[in-house]
Short mmCIF file of C-alpha atoms in Angstrom, two decimals:
data_model
loop_
_atom_site.label_atom_id
_atom_site.label_comp_id
_atom_site.label_asym_id
_atom_site.label_seq_id
_atom_site.Cartn_x
_atom_site.Cartn_y
_atom_site.Cartn_z
CA ASP A 1 -16.21 -2.52 -7.71
CA ALA A 2 -13.84 0.44 -7.73
CA GLY A 3 -12.19 1.10 -11.07
CA ILE A 4 -8.70 2.55 -11.35
CA THR A 5 -6.80 2.88 -14.58
CA GLN A 6 -3.14 3.80 -14.60
CA SER A 7 -1.35 4.97 -17.72
CA PRO A 8 1.11 4.29 -19.08
CA ARG A 9 1.62 0.83 -17.62
CA HIS A 10 5.24 0.74 -18.76
CA LYS A 11 7.59 3.54 -19.70
CA VAL A 12 11.30 3.82 -20.40
CA THR A 13 12.76 7.30 -20.45
CA GLU A 14 16.07 9.07 -20.19
CA THR A 15 17.51 11.06 -17.31
CA GLY A 16 16.39 14.66 -17.37
CA THR A 17 13.18 14.17 -19.32
CA PRO A 18 9.77 15.02 -17.86
CA VAL A 19 7.34 12.19 -17.20
CA THR A 20 3.66 12.25 -16.27
CA LEU A 21 1.76 9.27 -14.93
CA ARG A 22 -2.01 9.34 -14.94
CA CYS A 23 -4.46 7.75 -12.55
CA HIS A 24 -8.12 7.68 -13.52
CA GLN A 25 -10.96 6.52 -11.29
CA THR A 26 -14.59 6.01 -12.23
CA GLU A 27 -16.43 6.34 -8.90
CA ASN A 28 -15.79 9.86 -7.57
CA HIS A 29 -13.79 8.83 -4.53
CA ARG A 30 -12.46 11.83 -2.69
CA TYR A 31 -9.06 10.52 -1.61
CA MET A 32 -6.40 9.48 -4.11
CA TYR A 33 -2.78 8.50 -3.51
CA TRP A 34 0.47 7.85 -5.32
CA TYR A 35 2.86 5.27 -3.87
CA ARG A 36 6.11 3.87 -5.15
CA GLN A 37 7.32 0.36 -4.52
CA ASP A 38 10.99 -0.49 -4.39
CA PRO A 39 12.86 -3.61 -3.24
CA GLY A 40 13.83 -3.25 0.39
CA HIS A 41 11.55 -0.27 0.91
CA GLY A 42 8.03 -1.57 0.54
CA LEU A 43 5.37 0.95 -0.40
CA ARG A 44 6.11 4.61 0.24
CA LEU A 45 3.67 7.49 -0.10
CA ILE A 46 4.68 10.18 -2.59
CA HIS A 47 1.69 12.54 -2.64
CA TYR A 48 -1.99 12.32 -1.93
CA SER A 49 -5.12 14.30 -2.67
CA TYR A 50 -8.21 14.90 -0.57
CA GLY A 51 -10.21 16.73 -3.23
CA VAL A 52 -10.01 18.72 -6.43
CA LYS A 53 -6.98 21.01 -6.22
CA ASP A 54 -6.29 19.76 -2.66
CA THR A 55 -3.03 17.84 -2.41
CA ASP A 56 -0.32 17.22 0.14
CA LYS A 57 3.09 15.65 0.37
CA GLY A 58 3.91 12.16 1.52
CA GLU A 59 7.18 10.79 2.85
CA VAL A 60 9.11 10.72 -0.47
CA SER A 61 7.78 13.76 -2.35
CA ASP A 62 11.07 15.34 -3.47
CA GLY A 63 11.33 15.41 -7.26
CA TYR A 64 7.61 14.83 -7.75
CA SER A 65 4.60 17.06 -8.24
CA VAL A 66 0.92 16.24 -8.56
CA SER A 67 -2.22 17.82 -9.86
CA ARG A 68 -5.91 17.09 -9.50
CA SER A 69 -8.08 19.31 -11.66
CA LYS A 70 -10.95 16.81 -11.79
CA THR A 71 -12.22 14.34 -9.22
CA GLU A 72 -11.49 11.40 -11.47
CA ASP A 73 -7.89 12.20 -12.46
CA PHE A 74 -4.75 12.40 -10.33
CA LEU A 75 -1.53 13.12 -12.20
CA LEU A 76 1.99 12.46 -10.96
CA THR A 77 4.77 14.41 -12.68
CA LEU A 78 8.50 13.93 -12.57
CA GLU A 79 9.78 17.29 -13.82
CA SER A 80 13.26 15.93 -14.61
CA ALA A 81 13.50 12.18 -14.19
CA THR A 82 16.49 10.64 -12.42
CA SER A 83 17.65 7.04 -12.22
CA SER A 84 16.63 6.94 -8.55
CA GLN A 85 13.04 7.37 -9.71
CA THR A 86 13.10 4.05 -11.49
CA SER A 87 10.32 2.24 -9.68
CA VAL A 88 6.84 0.81 -9.85
CA TYR A 89 4.25 3.47 -9.14
CA PHE A 90 0.85 2.62 -7.71
CA CYS A 91 -2.18 4.82 -7.59
CA ALA A 92 -4.77 4.14 -4.91
CA ILE A 93 -8.16 5.39 -3.80
CA SER A 94 -9.64 5.29 -0.33
CA LEU A 95 -12.77 3.16 -0.16
CA GLN A 96 -13.45 3.45 3.57
CA GLY A 97 -12.81 7.08 4.36
CA ASN A 98 -12.47 6.69 8.09
CA THR A 99 -10.02 3.83 8.11
CA GLY A 100 -7.67 4.39 5.23
CA GLU A 101 -8.43 1.09 3.49
CA LEU A 102 -7.08 1.56 -0.02
CA PHE A 103 -7.83 0.06 -3.39
CA PHE A 104 -4.80 0.00 -5.67
CA GLY A 105 -4.35 0.20 -9.39
CA GLU A 106 -2.22 -2.28 -11.30
CA GLY A 107 0.88 -0.11 -11.28
CA SER A 108 3.07 1.79 -13.73
CA ARG A 109 6.61 0.55 -14.19
CA LEU A 110 9.00 3.40 -14.93
CA THR A 111 12.61 2.91 -15.98
CA VAL A 112 14.88 5.94 -16.12
CA LEU A 113 18.11 5.30 -18.05
CA ASP B 1 12.61 6.37 10.89
CA GLN B 2 10.52 3.38 10.00
CA GLN B 3 7.20 3.41 11.83
CA VAL B 4 5.98 0.03 10.59
CA LYS B 5 8.47 -2.81 10.60
CA GLN B 6 8.35 -6.25 9.09
CA ASN B 7 11.60 -7.78 10.16
CA SER B 8 11.33 -11.01 8.20
CA PRO B 9 11.92 -10.41 4.48
CA SER B 10 10.81 -13.93 3.66
CA LEU B 11 9.04 -16.97 5.09
CA SER B 12 8.69 -20.46 3.70
CA VAL B 13 6.07 -22.97 4.92
CA GLN B 14 4.62 -26.26 3.83
CA GLU B 15 1.15 -26.51 2.38
CA GLY B 16 -1.42 -27.20 5.08
CA ARG B 17 0.68 -25.74 7.88
CA ILE B 18 0.27 -22.40 9.60
CA SER B 19 1.94 -19.25 8.27
CA ILE B 20 2.63 -16.51 10.81
CA LEU B 21 3.69 -13.10 9.55
CA ASN B 22 4.76 -10.49 12.06
CA CYS B 23 4.67 -6.72 12.16
CA ASP B 24 5.79 -4.14 14.73
CA TYR B 25 4.97 -0.46 14.89
CA THR B 26 6.42 2.45 16.79
CA ASN B 27 3.82 5.19 16.42
CA SER B 28 1.36 4.98 19.32
CA MET B 29 -1.11 7.14 17.35
CA PHE B 30 -1.81 4.29 14.95
CA ASP B 31 -5.21 2.83 15.69
CA TYR B 32 -6.11 0.88 12.58
CA PHE B 33 -4.04 -1.87 11.04
CA LEU B 34 -4.32 -3.66 7.74
CA TRP B 35 -2.69 -6.47 5.81
CA TYR B 36 -2.30 -6.38 2.06
CA LYS B 37 -1.29 -9.15 -0.29
CA LYS B 38 0.60 -8.57 -3.50
CA TYR B 39 1.25 -10.88 -6.41
CA PRO B 40 3.97 -10.03 -8.98
CA ALA B 41 2.91 -7.49 -11.62
CA GLU B 42 -0.32 -6.68 -9.76
CA GLY B 43 -1.38 -4.00 -7.33
CA PRO B 44 -1.65 -4.79 -3.63
CA THR B 45 -5.05 -6.08 -2.52
CA PHE B 46 -6.65 -5.66 0.87
CA LEU B 47 -6.73 -8.82 2.95
CA ILE B 48 -7.87 -8.12 6.50
CA SER B 49 -7.86 -5.32 9.05
CA ILE B 50 -8.20 -4.73 12.76
CA SER B 51 -9.11 -1.76 14.87
CA SER B 52 -7.19 -0.98 18.04
CA ILE B 53 -10.32 -1.62 20.11
CA LYS B 54 -10.03 -5.31 19.24
CA ASP B 55 -7.29 -7.85 19.76
CA LYS B 56 -8.37 -10.35 17.13
CA ASN B 57 -10.16 -10.37 13.81
CA GLU B 58 -10.87 -13.46 11.78
CA ASP B 59 -11.88 -13.94 8.16
CA GLY B 60 -11.88 -17.49 6.94
CA ARG B 61 -8.34 -18.84 6.93
CA PHE B 62 -6.91 -15.46 7.91
CA THR B 63 -6.69 -14.13 11.46
CA VAL B 64 -4.99 -10.96 12.62
CA PHE B 65 -3.92 -10.55 16.25
CA LEU B 66 -3.09 -7.20 17.81
CA ASN B 67 -1.03 -6.71 20.97
CA LYS B 68 -1.19 -2.99 21.68
CA SER B 69 1.07 -3.03 24.70
CA ALA B 70 3.80 -4.64 22.62
CA LYS B 71 2.92 -2.62 19.50
CA HIS B 72 2.86 -5.87 17.61
CA LEU B 73 0.48 -7.54 15.21
CA SER B 74 0.56 -10.82 13.41
CA LEU B 75 -1.27 -12.46 10.53
CA HIS B 76 -2.02 -16.17 10.78
CA ILE B 77 -2.94 -18.18 7.72
CA VAL B 78 -4.35 -21.63 8.44
CA PRO B 79 -4.11 -23.84 6.49
CA SER B 80 -1.59 -22.33 4.11
CA GLN B 81 -2.10 -22.96 0.41
CA PRO B 82 0.27 -22.56 -2.56
CA GLY B 83 -1.95 -19.75 -3.86
CA ASP B 84 -1.11 -17.79 -0.71
CA SER B 85 2.46 -17.35 -1.99
CA ALA B 86 2.84 -13.59 -2.33
CA VAL B 87 4.34 -10.54 -0.64
CA TYR B 88 2.39 -9.48 2.44
CA PHE B 89 2.47 -5.88 3.57
CA CYS B 90 1.48 -4.69 7.01
CA ALA B 91 0.05 -1.16 7.13
CA ALA B 92 -1.18 1.24 9.77
CA SER B 93 -3.20 4.41 9.91
CA THR B 94 -4.57 7.00 12.29
CA SER B 95 -8.30 6.83 11.68
CA GLY B 96 -9.23 9.91 13.63
CA GLY B 97 -7.46 12.33 11.33
CA SER B 98 -8.88 14.05 8.28
CA ASN B 99 -6.37 12.68 5.81
CA TYR B 100 -6.43 8.94 5.61
CA LYS B 101 -2.91 7.80 4.90
CA LEU B 102 -1.45 4.36 5.25
CA THR B 103 2.10 3.70 6.37
CA PHE B 104 3.43 0.41 5.07
CA GLY B 105 6.10 -2.00 6.17
CA LYS B 106 8.67 -3.34 3.75
CA GLY B 107 6.81 -6.58 3.18
CA THR B 108 7.37 -10.30 3.76
CA LEU B 109 7.59 -12.73 0.88
CA LEU B 110 5.61 -15.85 1.79
CA THR B 111 6.31 -19.03 -0.12
CA VAL B 112 3.98 -21.98 0.44
CA ASN B 113 5.50 -25.19 -0.82
CA PRO B 114 3.25 -28.00 -2.10
#
């Protein structure tokens, strides 16, 4: 069973502060993703990674950056958080590389005041 | 522009009856389709998928139908159970590419009443 740990699970911060969310996996899957979920918008892809130091933008990447220095960790950074970034953030890994079937973490709820 | 559309934000059915959730897509490059189920405060979980070479895939109470000419797919749950109450997301991907990304719809909240 794939293991994904997201941290922190809950965070409240103020506008303008930097925030980093961490996604840790235990099984060396190549592909990792960050999605955000918002009412009325479903799940939207922020950034994804296809290997160490290999990342690319998704459909809502503005205001976010990512890093992947190790296979097991994928970090999502909000350099200067805004209220529009209040959301639930999900990390995912690809289990079936040729189909895109994803396994999701439990989510990180971020509130930007 | 939304490439995967779930036009019904919510659906309510009685226990034991059939639930039908619908999804439309606009990108003709999509060739693999998935349904995810999400309970509150949990991550989405994979439910069932279908490749574009098929028009039906069945797994227990869950069946997904694909109509490529109409760019439409549907998820049938028979019989519906109260534990099926959740948000259901339709998703699509292009399996032939080198980066395996899913595009999701906005979701449909299914409520199964006892």
